[in-house]
XYZ file of C-alpha atoms in Angstrom:
684
model
C 16.757 -55.875 41.648
C 17.659 -52.227 41.908
C 18.517 -52.330 45.645
C 15.298 -50.462 46.542
C 15.066 -48.988 50.041
C 12.414 -50.374 52.421
C 11.268 -49.074 55.815
C 9.844 -51.766 58.145
C 7.199 -50.681 60.682
C 6.510 -53.568 63.137
C 5.998 -53.475 66.896
C 7.235 -57.041 67.431
C 11.025 -56.983 67.298
C 11.455 -60.625 66.342
C 9.117 -60.292 63.351
C 10.851 -57.063 62.273
C 14.282 -58.717 62.328
C 12.953 -61.706 60.420
C 11.506 -59.390 57.750
C 14.813 -57.573 57.516
C 16.731 -60.839 57.004
C 14.347 -62.069 54.342
C 14.205 -58.744 52.458
C 17.972 -58.315 52.387
C 18.298 -61.850 51.049
C 15.918 -60.795 48.245
C 18.323 -57.900 47.474
C 16.390 -55.059 49.086
C 18.007 -52.466 51.353
C 16.302 -52.069 54.725
C 16.962 -48.443 55.706
C 15.220 -48.543 59.039
C 12.777 -50.146 61.449
C 10.112 -48.465 63.571
C 7.813 -49.868 66.243
C 5.096 -47.162 66.475
C 3.332 -44.604 64.266
C 5.242 -41.497 65.342
C 8.587 -43.255 64.934
C 7.495 -44.501 61.473
C 6.554 -40.987 60.327
C 9.912 -39.568 61.491
C 11.903 -42.424 59.892
C 10.048 -42.086 56.576
C 10.831 -38.381 56.492
C 14.523 -38.932 57.377
C 15.365 -42.093 55.399
C 13.213 -41.455 52.281
C 12.430 -45.117 51.536
C 11.035 -46.352 48.231
C 8.315 -48.320 50.062
C 7.028 -48.787 53.636
C 6.146 -52.281 54.919
C 3.554 -51.266 57.548
C 1.943 -53.372 60.247
C -1.610 -52.175 60.860
C -1.762 -53.121 64.588
C 1.172 -51.380 66.282
C 0.161 -52.383 69.781
C -1.369 -50.537 72.673
C 1.748 -48.442 73.274
C 1.381 -46.596 69.942
C -0.860 -43.560 69.815
C -1.848 -44.333 66.200
C -2.170 -47.545 64.285
C -0.457 -48.331 60.970
C -3.344 -47.036 58.854
C -3.225 -43.584 60.476
C 0.566 -43.475 60.226
C 0.396 -44.525 56.557
C -2.044 -41.687 55.874
C 0.429 -39.134 57.266
C 3.375 -40.645 55.368
C 1.434 -40.761 52.050
C 0.259 -37.183 52.523
C 3.739 -35.889 53.425
C 5.966 -37.678 50.924
C 3.796 -39.891 48.748
C 5.799 -42.994 49.697
C 3.702 -46.096 48.871
C 2.668 -48.552 51.575
C 2.199 -52.359 51.744
C 0.195 -53.389 54.812
C 1.063 -56.341 57.075
C -1.735 -57.505 59.322
C -3.222 -60.425 61.144
C -6.620 -58.803 60.808
C -8.744 -58.972 57.678
C -12.162 -57.852 58.866
C -14.276 -55.647 56.599
C -13.962 -52.524 58.746
C -10.152 -52.693 58.768
C -10.025 -53.331 55.037
C -12.252 -50.311 54.313
C -10.035 -48.054 56.421
C -6.925 -49.428 54.700
C -8.355 -48.729 51.231
C -8.462 -44.998 51.996
C -4.650 -44.975 52.097
C -4.480 -46.564 48.609
C -1.931 -49.225 49.598
C -0.009 -51.060 46.915
C -0.372 -54.424 48.686
C -1.962 -56.218 51.599
C -0.218 -59.243 53.214
C -1.904 -61.287 55.908
C 0.101 -62.852 58.705
C 1.394 -65.449 58.724
C 2.783 -64.948 55.237
C 4.815 -67.069 52.935
C 8.188 -65.816 51.758
C 7.195 -66.035 48.089
C 4.012 -63.980 48.759
C 6.086 -61.362 50.550
C 8.564 -61.058 47.671
C 5.860 -61.010 44.946
C 3.740 -58.423 46.744
C 6.671 -56.053 47.347
C 8.028 -56.533 43.794
C 4.626 -55.841 42.204
C 4.096 -52.898 44.552
C 7.418 -51.336 43.583
C 6.706 -51.871 39.870
C 3.209 -50.403 40.215
C 4.654 -47.440 42.118
C 7.184 -46.747 39.339
C 4.395 -46.872 36.772
C 2.242 -44.576 38.914
C 5.131 -42.133 39.237
C 5.576 -42.090 35.455
C 1.845 -41.567 34.963
C 1.762 -38.783 37.534
C 4.759 -37.152 35.837
C 2.980 -37.384 32.497
C -0.185 -35.989 34.068
C 1.760 -33.061 35.500
C 3.395 -32.454 32.121
C 0.100 -32.559 30.238
C -1.573 -30.459 32.916
C 1.167 -27.845 32.654
C 0.820 -27.831 28.866
C -2.970 -27.589 28.932
C -2.894 -24.827 31.528
C -0.170 -22.799 29.809
C -1.368 -22.750 26.201
C -3.522 -19.886 25.001
C -5.928 -22.138 23.126
C -9.057 -23.182 24.977
C -9.373 -26.954 25.561
C -12.703 -28.521 26.506
C -12.871 -32.308 27.078
C -16.341 -33.883 27.042
C -18.000 -37.253 27.356
C -19.862 -38.972 24.524
C -22.882 -36.741 25.170
C -20.771 -33.575 24.772
C -20.978 -32.842 28.508
C -17.952 -31.110 30.013
C -15.307 -33.154 31.875
C -12.426 -30.674 31.738
C -11.698 -27.007 31.021
C -8.271 -25.403 30.924
C -7.890 -21.764 32.121
C -8.196 -20.393 28.567
C -11.483 -22.273 28.170
C -12.724 -20.933 31.527
C -12.124 -17.388 30.252
C -14.123 -18.035 27.072
C -17.117 -19.850 28.643
C -17.202 -17.410 31.552
C -17.169 -19.915 34.446
C -14.826 -22.269 36.309
C -14.217 -25.898 35.494
C -16.055 -26.950 38.684
C -19.231 -25.110 37.619
C -18.978 -26.298 34.015
C -18.531 -30.009 34.715
C -21.475 -32.111 33.622
C -23.067 -29.346 31.549
C -23.579 -29.646 27.804
C -21.118 -27.558 25.782
C -24.030 -25.769 24.097
C -25.210 -24.556 27.538
C -21.901 -22.728 27.910
C -21.111 -21.525 24.371
C -22.980 -21.172 21.085
C -21.772 -20.447 17.589
C -22.963 -19.029 14.324
C -24.909 -21.816 12.691
C -23.884 -23.556 9.491
C -25.893 -23.175 6.302
C -27.980 -26.222 7.213
C -28.867 -24.701 10.594
C -26.597 -27.011 12.640
C -25.049 -25.626 15.806
C -21.290 -26.296 15.543
C -20.936 -27.325 19.211
C -23.769 -29.808 18.875
C -22.050 -31.672 16.061
C -20.151 -34.942 16.510
C -17.278 -35.841 14.167
C -17.265 -39.289 12.635
C -14.198 -41.383 11.932
C -10.727 -39.877 12.245
C -11.535 -36.524 10.629
C -12.190 -33.644 13.065
C -14.767 -30.918 12.460
C -12.982 -27.617 11.791
C -14.428 -24.122 12.037
C -12.807 -20.815 11.037
C -13.461 -17.147 11.847
C -16.633 -18.121 13.689
C -18.497 -15.842 16.091
C -18.769 -17.622 19.454
C -20.861 -16.333 22.374
C -20.998 -17.562 25.958
C -24.045 -17.618 28.256
C -23.266 -14.041 29.399
C -23.483 -12.824 25.780
C -19.753 -12.120 25.481
C -18.452 -12.900 21.986
C -15.182 -13.662 20.244
C -14.065 -14.576 16.721
C -12.463 -18.017 16.825
C -10.889 -20.860 14.871
C -11.057 -24.376 16.250
C -11.962 -28.033 15.959
C -13.940 -30.874 17.516
C -12.052 -34.181 17.655
C -13.259 -37.645 18.685
C -11.511 -39.513 21.521
C -11.546 -43.238 20.756
C -10.052 -46.525 21.955
C -8.234 -49.054 19.833
C -11.523 -50.842 19.219
C -12.729 -47.498 17.752
C -15.416 -46.980 20.360
C -15.970 -43.290 21.223
C -14.982 -42.186 24.727
C -15.707 -38.502 24.282
C -14.623 -35.395 22.400
C -12.034 -32.626 22.621
C -13.084 -29.109 21.604
C -10.255 -26.644 20.849
C -10.921 -22.929 20.450
C -8.408 -20.266 19.442
C -9.477 -16.668 20.073
C -8.437 -14.733 16.935
C -10.436 -11.579 17.696
C -7.337 -9.402 18.143
C -5.536 -11.070 15.243
C -8.595 -10.484 13.066
C -8.748 -6.840 14.133
C -5.035 -6.333 13.477
C -5.297 -8.123 10.140
C -8.202 -5.913 9.104
C -6.290 -2.831 10.295
C -3.166 -3.813 8.358
C -5.258 -4.655 5.300
C -7.033 -1.293 5.542
C -3.765 0.593 5.998
C -2.202 -1.259 3.054
C -5.086 -0.349 0.757
C -6.087 3.137 1.971
C -4.533 6.571 2.141
C -3.925 7.438 5.801
C -4.607 11.165 5.299
C -7.932 11.095 3.447
C -9.297 7.613 4.118
C -9.736 7.015 0.387
C -8.202 4.038 -1.410
C -4.514 4.394 -2.263
C -3.022 4.111 -5.750
C -2.190 0.387 -5.518
C -5.682 -0.573 -4.366
C -7.288 1.717 -6.930
C -5.213 0.211 -9.765
C -6.178 -3.296 -8.660
C -9.892 -2.463 -8.563
C -9.676 -0.647 -11.889
C -7.980 -3.639 -13.492
C -10.677 -6.002 -12.172
C -13.438 -3.739 -13.504
C -11.729 -3.499 -16.895
C -11.645 -7.320 -17.083
C -15.381 -7.500 -16.337
C -16.098 -4.888 -19.015
C -14.857 -7.234 -21.745
C -17.794 -9.561 -21.198
C -20.527 -7.009 -20.467
C -22.337 -4.073 -22.024
C -21.775 -1.728 -19.066
C -19.536 1.346 -19.196
C -17.383 3.275 -16.763
C -15.966 6.771 -16.602
C -12.545 7.362 -15.064
C -11.827 10.817 -13.630
C -8.379 12.033 -12.561
C -8.468 15.216 -10.470
C -5.690 17.683 -9.692
C -6.007 20.511 -7.136
C -5.040 23.762 -8.883
C -2.471 25.929 -7.077
C -2.129 23.363 -4.296
C 1.631 23.916 -4.084
C 1.131 27.664 -3.612
C -1.247 27.103 -0.672
C 0.992 24.409 0.803
C 4.095 26.641 0.526
C 2.316 29.741 1.848
C 0.481 28.144 4.776
C 2.510 25.043 5.536
C 2.061 21.298 5.314
C -0.755 21.194 7.890
C -2.844 23.507 5.718
C -2.048 21.398 2.662
C -3.168 18.256 4.483
C -6.414 19.892 5.572
C -7.110 21.049 2.015
C -6.628 17.491 0.731
C -9.001 16.152 3.408
C -11.636 18.699 2.373
C -11.304 17.796 -1.298
C -11.644 14.109 -0.352
C -14.849 14.839 1.588
C -16.267 16.708 -1.433
C -15.459 13.701 -3.631
C -17.214 11.284 -1.279
C -20.241 13.579 -1.015
C -20.683 13.835 -4.788
C -20.384 10.190 -5.873
C -22.572 7.182 -5.171
C -21.668 4.321 -2.825
C -20.927 1.950 -5.699
C -18.312 4.318 -7.158
C -14.630 4.012 -6.203
C -12.448 6.954 -5.151
C -8.752 7.191 -4.323
C -5.872 9.528 -3.653
C -3.271 8.486 -6.232
C -0.589 11.125 -5.691
C 0.328 14.240 -3.713
C -2.659 16.362 -4.765
C -4.117 13.963 -7.315
C -7.342 12.012 -6.885
C -9.126 9.488 -9.072
C -12.715 8.247 -9.317
C -14.269 5.273 -11.116
C -17.918 6.041 -11.896
C -19.615 2.679 -12.363
C -22.454 2.047 -14.836
C -21.971 5.580 -16.076
C -22.110 7.215 -19.516
C -19.585 9.919 -20.468
C -22.117 12.769 -20.294
C -23.167 11.684 -16.800
C -19.523 11.476 -15.776
C -18.937 15.035 -17.016
C -21.935 16.180 -14.951
C -20.370 14.606 -11.857
C -17.077 16.381 -12.638
C -18.884 19.747 -12.987
C -20.767 19.131 -9.742
C -17.536 18.391 -7.948
C -15.850 21.535 -9.303
C -18.817 23.654 -8.195
C -18.824 22.107 -4.703
C -15.112 22.831 -4.196
C -15.395 26.397 -5.535
C -18.466 27.171 -3.422
C -16.581 26.388 -0.220
C -13.378 28.420 -0.258
C -10.442 27.112 1.757
C -9.987 29.069 4.990
C -6.762 28.816 6.959
C -6.035 31.087 9.915
C -6.652 34.591 8.534
C -6.423 33.655 4.867
C -9.157 32.698 2.398
C -8.045 30.821 -0.707
C -10.162 29.983 -3.762
C -9.757 26.351 -4.789
C -10.404 24.912 -8.241
C -9.954 21.505 -9.803
C -8.544 20.373 -13.144
C -10.180 17.129 -14.223
C -9.326 14.606 -16.912
C -12.045 12.180 -18.021
C -11.762 8.877 -19.903
C -14.800 6.832 -20.998
C -14.144 3.094 -20.570
C -15.735 0.189 -22.392
C -14.955 -3.220 -23.863
C -12.021 -1.967 -25.911
C -10.253 -0.290 -22.954
C -6.709 -1.431 -22.201
C -5.099 -2.222 -18.834
C -5.259 0.025 -15.773
C -1.840 1.622 -16.417
C -2.861 2.725 -19.919
C -6.225 4.205 -18.939
C -4.744 5.936 -15.882
C -2.033 7.441 -18.107
C -4.716 8.637 -20.526
C -6.739 10.241 -17.718
C -3.559 11.803 -16.343
C -2.792 13.251 -19.790
C -6.273 14.760 -19.972
C -5.963 16.186 -16.452
C -2.595 17.812 -17.216
C -3.957 19.343 -20.400
C -6.834 20.798 -18.391
C -4.298 22.254 -15.980
C -2.092 23.638 -18.748
C -5.096 25.368 -20.285
C -5.442 27.491 -17.146
C -6.952 25.087 -14.641
C -10.552 24.677 -13.481
C -11.222 22.807 -16.725
C -12.513 19.367 -17.675
C -10.614 17.666 -20.472
C -11.935 14.493 -22.141
C -9.322 12.082 -23.447
C -9.698 11.202 -27.123
C -6.888 9.101 -28.583
C -7.297 10.618 -32.055
C -6.975 14.214 -30.756
C -3.677 15.759 -31.902
C -3.168 17.373 -28.481
C -3.046 13.975 -26.815
C -0.904 12.470 -29.554
C 1.616 15.257 -29.122
C 1.636 14.881 -25.356
C 2.003 11.114 -25.593
C 4.949 11.598 -27.947
C 6.577 14.018 -25.508
C 6.110 11.607 -22.614
C 7.795 8.841 -24.596
C 10.825 11.119 -24.917
C 11.271 11.210 -21.110
C 12.593 7.651 -20.979
C 14.605 8.168 -24.181
C 16.326 11.288 -22.826
C 17.209 9.677 -19.489
C 18.563 6.618 -21.268
C 20.573 8.770 -23.687
C 22.194 10.584 -20.748
C 23.008 7.275 -19.023
C 24.470 5.835 -22.226
C 26.187 9.099 -23.295
C 24.267 9.136 -26.580
C 24.255 12.889 -27.108
C 26.552 14.511 -29.624
C 27.674 18.137 -30.001
C 27.355 20.136 -33.233
C 28.352 23.727 -33.869
C 27.207 26.511 -36.178
C 29.449 29.496 -37.023
C 28.487 33.057 -36.020
C 30.482 35.404 -38.226
C 31.052 39.191 -38.260
C 29.101 40.865 -41.104
C 31.837 43.511 -41.504
C 35.215 41.819 -42.004
C 36.922 45.102 -41.168
C 35.265 45.346 -37.742
C 37.948 43.240 -36.062
C 35.322 41.202 -34.247
C 36.188 37.624 -33.317
C 34.443 34.685 -34.914
C 31.987 32.804 -32.749
C 30.276 29.408 -32.871
C 27.105 28.220 -31.122
C 27.234 24.736 -29.577
C 24.166 22.697 -30.535
C 23.050 19.301 -29.212
C 21.744 16.263 -31.051
C 20.519 12.923 -29.691
C 21.796 9.692 -31.216
C 18.846 7.308 -31.403
C 19.215 3.618 -30.590
C 19.117 2.776 -34.278
C 22.016 5.165 -34.902
C 19.901 7.964 -36.415
C 20.251 11.578 -35.286
C 17.314 13.303 -33.515
C 17.322 17.110 -33.913
C 16.611 19.348 -30.890
C 13.046 20.005 -32.032
C 12.220 16.348 -31.384
C 13.261 16.119 -27.740
C 13.865 19.639 -26.338
C 10.094 20.474 -25.974
C 9.609 17.302 -23.914
C 12.717 18.052 -21.859
C 11.434 21.571 -21.144
C 7.941 20.358 -20.209
C 9.170 17.633 -17.867
C 12.072 19.558 -16.288
C 14.868 17.560 -17.875
C 16.715 20.600 -19.250
C 19.023 21.014 -16.212
C 20.184 17.429 -16.776
C 20.859 18.135 -20.455
C 22.500 21.501 -19.699
C 25.007 19.910 -17.324
C 25.897 17.315 -19.940
C 26.346 20.043 -22.580
C 28.510 22.254 -20.310
C 30.866 19.451 -19.303
C 31.191 17.974 -22.774
C 31.547 21.396 -24.457
C 34.479 22.264 -22.173
C 36.027 18.855 -22.812
C 35.611 19.235 -26.586
C 36.932 22.809 -26.556
C 40.043 21.645 -24.687
C 40.552 19.000 -27.396
C 40.139 21.631 -30.145
C 42.656 23.916 -28.419
C 45.157 21.072 -28.224
C 44.667 20.413 -31.954
C 44.879 24.152 -32.765
C 41.627 23.722 -34.698
C 40.163 26.876 -36.373
C 37.057 26.739 -34.141
C 39.212 27.152 -31.035
C 40.457 30.574 -32.231
C 37.036 32.127 -31.682
C 34.429 32.253 -28.911
C 31.968 29.407 -28.307
C 28.379 29.935 -27.152
C 26.626 27.423 -24.870
C 22.859 27.521 -24.320
C 21.425 27.388 -20.795
C 17.738 26.875 -19.991
C 15.611 28.843 -17.532
C 15.749 26.232 -14.726
C 19.538 26.082 -14.973
C 19.997 29.743 -14.113
C 18.198 28.996 -10.846
C 20.761 26.318 -10.014
C 23.388 27.779 -7.678
C 25.428 24.559 -7.870
C 25.826 24.983 -11.633
C 27.884 28.158 -11.090
C 30.427 26.231 -9.021
C 30.474 23.395 -11.559
C 31.202 25.800 -14.423
C 33.997 27.615 -12.538
C 35.578 24.328 -11.440
C 35.493 22.856 -14.934
C 37.141 25.800 -16.706
C 39.953 25.406 -14.188
C 40.090 21.633 -14.677
C 40.299 21.997 -18.470
C 42.528 25.118 -18.326
C 40.173 27.204 -20.469
C 40.132 31.004 -20.621
C 36.545 31.925 -19.517
C 36.542 34.984 -21.785
C 36.258 32.573 -24.743
C 32.996 31.117 -23.371
C 29.646 32.843 -23.917
C 26.425 31.542 -22.323
C 23.167 32.103 -24.194
C 19.970 32.580 -22.151
C 16.593 33.164 -23.799
C 14.884 36.465 -23.190
C 11.796 34.693 -21.810
C 13.817 32.676 -19.276
C 15.727 35.776 -18.162
C 12.575 37.880 -17.678
C 10.670 35.132 -15.835
C 13.566 34.715 -13.385
C 14.951 38.249 -13.529
C 16.628 38.486 -10.118
C 18.076 34.972 -10.417
C 19.260 35.662 -13.968
C 21.015 38.882 -12.930
C 22.708 37.147 -9.966
C 23.757 34.189 -12.140
C 25.194 36.426 -14.855
C 27.080 38.705 -12.493
C 28.778 35.819 -10.666
C 30.056 34.304 -13.892
C 30.898 37.658 -15.525
C 33.116 38.390 -12.513
C 35.125 35.288 -13.489
C 35.374 36.442 -17.139
C 32.480 34.724 -18.975
C 30.264 36.650 -21.419
C 26.497 36.401 -22.003
C 24.114 36.621 -24.945
C 20.381 37.243 -24.648
C 18.763 34.819 -27.096
C 15.468 35.329 -29.038
C 15.445 39.003 -28.128
C 12.307 40.881 -29.202
C 9.854 38.052 -28.556
C 8.714 39.461 -25.202
C 6.366 42.361 -24.556
C 8.733 44.325 -22.345
C 12.073 43.542 -23.917
C 13.608 47.005 -23.810
C 12.534 47.831 -20.251
C 14.266 44.690 -18.919
C 17.345 44.988 -21.114
C 18.924 47.792 -19.089
C 18.977 45.540 -15.987
C 20.590 42.515 -17.620
C 24.431 42.487 -17.858
C 24.590 40.996 -21.355
C 27.305 41.359 -23.993
C 25.330 40.207 -27.058
C 21.731 40.461 -28.300
C 20.536 37.656 -30.568
C 17.670 39.166 -32.513
C 14.668 36.833 -32.658
C 14.779 34.822 -35.888
C 11.059 35.374 -36.567
C 11.925 38.995 -37.457
C 15.233 38.296 -39.197
C 13.963 35.663 -41.631
C 11.378 38.034 -43.131
C 13.216 41.399 -43.317
C 13.521 40.991 -47.082
C 9.710 40.813 -47.349
C 8.280 42.799 -44.410
C 8.926 46.439 -43.597
C 7.710 45.821 -40.024
C 10.268 43.063 -39.522
C 12.958 45.283 -41.044
C 12.021 48.117 -38.660
C 12.003 45.786 -35.633
C 15.492 44.485 -36.420
C 16.711 48.009 -37.052
C 15.358 49.294 -33.728
C 16.743 46.355 -31.734
C 20.133 46.842 -33.352
C 20.097 50.565 -32.572
C 19.111 50.082 -28.921
C 21.791 47.436 -28.518
C 24.521 49.639 -29.940
C 23.423 52.578 -27.766
C 23.849 50.306 -24.742
C 27.244 49.057 -25.968
C 25.928 45.562 -26.790
C 26.902 43.648 -29.936
C 24.016 42.287 -32.029
C 23.607 38.883 -33.696
C 21.001 38.021 -36.309
C 19.997 34.349 -36.429
C 18.022 32.483 -39.120
C 19.967 34.156 -41.922
C 18.757 31.939 -44.759
C 19.534 33.987 -47.905
C 22.019 36.410 -49.412
C 19.318 39.155 -49.552
C 18.678 38.892 -45.806
C 22.420 39.068 -45.215
C 22.689 42.178 -47.421
C 19.902 43.972 -45.553
C 21.489 43.116 -42.183
C 24.679 44.741 -43.449
C 22.612 47.858 -44.348
C 21.191 47.978 -40.813
C 24.639 47.492 -39.272
C 24.054 44.259 -37.367
C 27.354 42.921 -36.020
C 27.038 39.149 -36.526
C 25.039 36.726 -38.651
C 24.146 33.074 -38.108
C 22.157 30.781 -40.348
C 22.249 28.408 -43.305
C 23.398 31.219 -45.603
C 26.544 31.363 -43.478
C 26.969 27.650 -42.692
C 24.902 24.663 -41.631
C 25.513 22.997 -38.236
C 28.246 20.322 -38.312
C 29.706 17.966 -35.662
C 31.983 19.821 -33.274
C 34.710 17.160 -33.234
């Protein structure tokens, strides 16, 4: 016993007291007694019993009998009822059934019947409460989940819809009940023509469907995943089916959007580099087992940077969109196009011979040229440089063929633009370019690992009586990984082409100052003269380098008048205003300057008067042949004369013989440098 609370409703006082005595002896707690319907309703509300023992006939004084009172109590609080009655006619029993009593005891009753009926009633009530709680829980779950749940009978007729299912089928549960599922929703049919929602799973394995188009009777459609599962008893007989449907329309749309964004360029709508490389790699794999051929084109927009800088990024973006539209208009639907860089595009022409690919490239160039780029009040001609690579069975991976096409495209651009260059591995131009590109990684690694070394070559006065100071030019060498020494001619062209000279120049400046400080401390002969350090064209555009140089001469306590910077004539002329500003700032501190390779330009003398230089290094192409060519002799003589008129000392490089040295003395050149004087040797 759990001391359950019982309310007794009985109009005869003696019977009520007898019931109370008996029930309390059984261990129940009688919380109240009522003699009519109204009193019973009020007591049930106030005392909250676990069960009501209700007499049906409450006498003529009560306005309602026990059945009517039980109805009100059940409706208000759900408290279960056991009826007590002396009447058992059919009409009374039918009325009593409507209240769903948990027991029915006829007077006169036996004590054991009373106890058993109440005990069973209380047990059944506790079970009912648990079931109702479970039902509420499952109902809350089914009504809150986003997946549609449809429960059917064995004939696939609807018994239940949750709200998500009502939304999909387009009607309420009340309207759907009894209808076949296929009347409410239909699906894309399977390969054998079977309608998914007409299928019945067998055994324990559900029927699953994925990314299926489902339509309701109003024609509204969704993309859905789901299943059909059999409901069965322990004996394995089928009671019905449960259909679950998950609407993945939005997820599918988002997935497709993300997939598109991950594989396409947002500006032009073409494939991006990653997607293009993947597709190219797949096509190259298929080529190995077929006789078909492809042509890969890499396209660069000539003078794009100039238009972008002049008109702004919006104009640059519009130009790229226009080029992309020309590409799409001039290739077939089976071809693949992509934007693979800032202003670089690529095309895979499928089932295409090289000559046909070149025709497509020409057609594309003509289309772009025919429609000039117009932005605000400006009209800009646009041309394309194109590199082409024929692909077949022997072609390598996507990275290799893209690099080859990129090489061809850059050669087309370097030859003036608006050209089509075809990659041929055996062509010396491509071999040279490939060699230069390999030096990029080597140079960067050498800087990181400090594998450069400084050499020097003396620059001596030709007239010992002139009183001029000795000089020495600092030269750089690269120590290869195997310990060998790479001369400048091996890596400097690549460094110049790929803008690595500022990196090298900074290394040379810092390490030259450090080495010179060491030589000063040792009182080495080299430290008694001036040292010359070469700077490239891009470095004289670097304002930060000026501050670095000034700071380092202070850090190493070096007199700047002992440092001369050499700048080539070509670099100075191409960046004239920057070169003049650079020189003047450092000359104000005390540094000197030499103009290297003088005489190689077309307007050397006209620019010379504007450049604040202290030394002219006469171009070695003239010096090395003055013993054989009168023209070379005259050129050196005139350069020397102009220099002296302007108060500039002259230096002849490439002095390779005693005869050349003698003739330079005749002319009156101030300094000589070359193997006749001394070969380059390590600085330290």
